[in-house]
Coordinates of C-alpha atoms in Angstrom, one line a residue:
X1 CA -15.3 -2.8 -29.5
X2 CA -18.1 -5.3 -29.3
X3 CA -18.6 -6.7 -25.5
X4 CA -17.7 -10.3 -25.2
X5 CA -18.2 -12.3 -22.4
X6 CA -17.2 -16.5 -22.4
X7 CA -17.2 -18.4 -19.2
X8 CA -16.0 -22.3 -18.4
X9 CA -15.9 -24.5 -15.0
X10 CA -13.9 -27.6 -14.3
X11 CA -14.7 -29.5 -11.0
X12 CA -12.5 -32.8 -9.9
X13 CA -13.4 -35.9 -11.8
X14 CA -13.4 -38.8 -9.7
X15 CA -16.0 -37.2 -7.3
X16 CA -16.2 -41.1 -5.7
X17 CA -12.7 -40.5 -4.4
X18 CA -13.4 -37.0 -3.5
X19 CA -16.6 -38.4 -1.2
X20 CA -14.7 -40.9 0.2
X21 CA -11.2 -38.6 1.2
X22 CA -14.0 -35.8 2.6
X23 CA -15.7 -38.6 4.9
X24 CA -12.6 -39.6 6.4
X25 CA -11.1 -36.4 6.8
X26 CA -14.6 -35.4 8.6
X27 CA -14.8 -38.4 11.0
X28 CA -11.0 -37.6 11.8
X29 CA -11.8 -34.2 12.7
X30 CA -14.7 -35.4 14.7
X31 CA -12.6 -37.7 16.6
X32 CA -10.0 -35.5 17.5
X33 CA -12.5 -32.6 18.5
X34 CA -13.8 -35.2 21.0
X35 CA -10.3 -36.0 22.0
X36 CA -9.2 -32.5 22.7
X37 CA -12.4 -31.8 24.3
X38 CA -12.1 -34.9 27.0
X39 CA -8.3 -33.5 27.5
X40 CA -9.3 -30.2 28.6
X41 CA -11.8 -32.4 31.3
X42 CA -8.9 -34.5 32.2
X43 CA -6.9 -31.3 32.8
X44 CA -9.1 -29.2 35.0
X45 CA -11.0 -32.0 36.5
X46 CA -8.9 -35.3 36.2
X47 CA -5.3 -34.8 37.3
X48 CA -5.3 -36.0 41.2
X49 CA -3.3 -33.7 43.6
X50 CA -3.0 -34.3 47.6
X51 CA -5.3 -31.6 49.2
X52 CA -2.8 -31.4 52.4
X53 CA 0.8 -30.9 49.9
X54 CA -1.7 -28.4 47.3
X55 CA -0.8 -27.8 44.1
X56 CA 2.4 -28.6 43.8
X57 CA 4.9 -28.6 40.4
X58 CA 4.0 -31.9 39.2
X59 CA 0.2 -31.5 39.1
X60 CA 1.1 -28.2 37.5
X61 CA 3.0 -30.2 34.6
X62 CA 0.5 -32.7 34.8
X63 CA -2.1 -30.1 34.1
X64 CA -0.3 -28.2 31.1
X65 CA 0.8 -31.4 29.2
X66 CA -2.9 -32.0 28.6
X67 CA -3.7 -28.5 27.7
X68 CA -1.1 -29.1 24.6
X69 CA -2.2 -31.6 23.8
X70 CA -6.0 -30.4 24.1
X71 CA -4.7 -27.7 21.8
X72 CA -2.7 -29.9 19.2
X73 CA -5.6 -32.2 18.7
X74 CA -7.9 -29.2 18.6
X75 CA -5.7 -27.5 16.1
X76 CA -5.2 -31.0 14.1
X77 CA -9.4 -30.6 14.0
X78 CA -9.4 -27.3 12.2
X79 CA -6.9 -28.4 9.9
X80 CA -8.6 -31.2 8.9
X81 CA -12.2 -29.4 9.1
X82 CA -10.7 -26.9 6.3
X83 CA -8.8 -29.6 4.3
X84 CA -12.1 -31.7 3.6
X85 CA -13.3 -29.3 1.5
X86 CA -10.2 -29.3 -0.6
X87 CA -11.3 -32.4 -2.2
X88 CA -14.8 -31.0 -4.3
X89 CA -12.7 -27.6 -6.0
X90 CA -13.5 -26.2 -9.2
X91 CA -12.4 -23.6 -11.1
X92 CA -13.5 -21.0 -12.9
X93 CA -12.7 -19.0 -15.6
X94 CA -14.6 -16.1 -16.9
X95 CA -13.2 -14.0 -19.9
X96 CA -14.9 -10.4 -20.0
X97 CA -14.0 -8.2 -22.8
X98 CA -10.5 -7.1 -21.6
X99 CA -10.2 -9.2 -18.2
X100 CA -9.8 -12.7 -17.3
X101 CA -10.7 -13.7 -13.9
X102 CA -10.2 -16.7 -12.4
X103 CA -11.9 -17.7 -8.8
X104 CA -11.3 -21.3 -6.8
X105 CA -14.4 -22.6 -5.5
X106 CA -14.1 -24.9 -2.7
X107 CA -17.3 -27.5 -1.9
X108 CA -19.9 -25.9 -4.4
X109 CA -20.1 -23.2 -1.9
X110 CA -17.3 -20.4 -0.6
X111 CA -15.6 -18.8 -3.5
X112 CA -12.1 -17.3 -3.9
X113 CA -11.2 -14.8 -6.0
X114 CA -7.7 -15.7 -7.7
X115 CA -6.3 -13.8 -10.2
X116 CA -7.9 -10.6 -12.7
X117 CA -5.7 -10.0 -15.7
X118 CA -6.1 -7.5 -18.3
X119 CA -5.0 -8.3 -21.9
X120 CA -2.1 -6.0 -21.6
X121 CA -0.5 -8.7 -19.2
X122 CA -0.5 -11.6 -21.2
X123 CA 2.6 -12.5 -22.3
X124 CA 2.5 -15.9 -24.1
X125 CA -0.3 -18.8 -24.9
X126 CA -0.1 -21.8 -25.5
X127 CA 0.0 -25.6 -24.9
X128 CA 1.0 -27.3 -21.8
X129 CA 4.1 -29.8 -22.6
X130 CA 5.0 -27.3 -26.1
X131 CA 8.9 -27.0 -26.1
X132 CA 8.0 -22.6 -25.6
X133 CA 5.8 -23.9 -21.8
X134 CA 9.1 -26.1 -20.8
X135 CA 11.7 -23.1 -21.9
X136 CA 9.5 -20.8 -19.9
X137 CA 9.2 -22.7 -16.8
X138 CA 13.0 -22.9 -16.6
X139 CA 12.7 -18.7 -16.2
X140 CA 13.7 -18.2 -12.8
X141 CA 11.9 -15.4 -12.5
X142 CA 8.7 -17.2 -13.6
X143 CA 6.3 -19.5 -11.1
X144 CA 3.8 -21.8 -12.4
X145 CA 0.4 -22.2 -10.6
X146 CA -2.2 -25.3 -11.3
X147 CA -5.7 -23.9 -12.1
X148 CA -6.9 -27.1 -12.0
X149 CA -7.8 -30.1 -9.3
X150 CA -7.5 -32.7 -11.9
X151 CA -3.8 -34.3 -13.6
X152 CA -5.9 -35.6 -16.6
X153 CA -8.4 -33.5 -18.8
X154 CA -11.7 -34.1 -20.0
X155 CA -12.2 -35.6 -23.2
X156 CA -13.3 -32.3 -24.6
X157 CA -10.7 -29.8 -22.8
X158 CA -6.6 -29.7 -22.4
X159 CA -3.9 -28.3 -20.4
X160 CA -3.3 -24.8 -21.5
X161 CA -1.6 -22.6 -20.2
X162 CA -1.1 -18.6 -20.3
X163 CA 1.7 -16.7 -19.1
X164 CA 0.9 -13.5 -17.8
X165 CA 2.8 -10.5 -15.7
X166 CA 0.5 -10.8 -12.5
X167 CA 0.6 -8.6 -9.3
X168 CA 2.6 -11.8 -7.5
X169 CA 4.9 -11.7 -10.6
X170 CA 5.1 -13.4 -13.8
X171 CA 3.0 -16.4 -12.9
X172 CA 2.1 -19.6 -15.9
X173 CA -1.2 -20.4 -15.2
X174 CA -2.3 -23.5 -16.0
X175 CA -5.6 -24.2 -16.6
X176 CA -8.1 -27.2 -17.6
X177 CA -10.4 -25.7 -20.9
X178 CA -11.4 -26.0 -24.5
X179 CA -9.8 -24.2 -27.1
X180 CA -12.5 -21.6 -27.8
X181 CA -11.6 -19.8 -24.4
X182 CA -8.0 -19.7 -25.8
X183 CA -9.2 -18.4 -29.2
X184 CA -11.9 -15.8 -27.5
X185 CA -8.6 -14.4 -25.5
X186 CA -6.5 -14.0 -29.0
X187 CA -9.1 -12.9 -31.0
X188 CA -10.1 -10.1 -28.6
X189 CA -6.6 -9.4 -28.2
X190 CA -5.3 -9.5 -31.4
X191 CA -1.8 -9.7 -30.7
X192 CA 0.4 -11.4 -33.1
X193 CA 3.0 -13.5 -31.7
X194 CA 0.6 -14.0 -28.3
X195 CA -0.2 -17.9 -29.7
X196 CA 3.3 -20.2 -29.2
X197 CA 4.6 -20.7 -32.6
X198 CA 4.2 -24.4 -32.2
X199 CA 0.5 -24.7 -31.2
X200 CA -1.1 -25.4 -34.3
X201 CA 1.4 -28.0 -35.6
X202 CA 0.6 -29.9 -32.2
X203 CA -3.1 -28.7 -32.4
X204 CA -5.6 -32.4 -32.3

């Protein structure tokens, strides 16, 4: 069988949102690294004690309640360190003969490898919102996972989606694309009954 290889991104849309959420979400961090920092001076250096009584239970309590909270607002830093980059993701989705992988790319820059799922795994394709992708959400056995950072498409893609037997279980994954990553899938597979029955009489 000829090789065939097809590959398509989608980033977040309103990137001027995006900036603005990851500069806020920086400063915070900032702030609250500089916060837990001046706690853990305060703790070791500014909680007063009488040299003549020493240390004595209070100054102990003193002295731990500003560790936690050194360590609260230095944990609430790294959360909010990590999150910032949660706001540039893409996607992407790269169909080589046989195996689609799909990876999360967070900032442009570190990469996560999602899923890799071989055509014998695909269960059904189609549209999101098609009366088969509401009957198989209800499965209970089935979990859906957004491929996606946006909640509208491009003007040239749409919310597919393809439900598959992953190694986390049956998963629908949803993803952002144009049809012709849909098509490359089917034809490769050529599987009747993969495509929803209802796809072309919804297709634009």
């Amino acid at each position: 069988m000829q090789e065939v290889f097809y590959e398509e991104s989608v980033g977040t849309h309103n990137q001027s949102s995006a900036k603005k959420k990851y500069l806020v979400y920086k400063i915070l961090s900032i702030i609250s690294t500089v916060m837990g920092i001046f706690a853990i001076f305060t703790a070791l250096f500014g909680v007063s004690f009488d040299a003549d009584a020493g240390i004595t239970t209070a100054v102990i309590i003193a002295v731990v309640m500003w560790l936690v909270f050194a360590a609260l607002l230095i944990a609430f830093a790294v959360v909010l360190a990590r999150k910032k980059h949660a706001f540039f993701l893409s996607y992407d989705y790269t169909f080589v003969s046989g195996d689609l992988r799909i990876s999360k790319v967070f900032n442009n820059r570190r990469r996560k490898h999602l899923y890799s799922i071989s055509m014998d795994r695909i269960i059904k394709i189609g549209r999101v919102g098609s009366d088969t992708y509401e009957k198989t959400k209800r499965s209970p056995d089935t979990k859906e996972d957004i491929l996606t950072p946006n909640t509208e498409a491009e003007e040239d893609k749409e919310f597919f989606y393809i439900y598959a037997q992953t190694n986390v279980g049956k998963r629908i994954l949803v993803l952002e694309c144009r049809q012709q990553l849909l098509f490359t899938i089917v034809r490769y597979m050529n599987k009747p009954g993969i495509l929803e029955t209802e796809f072309n009489k919804i297709s634009k």
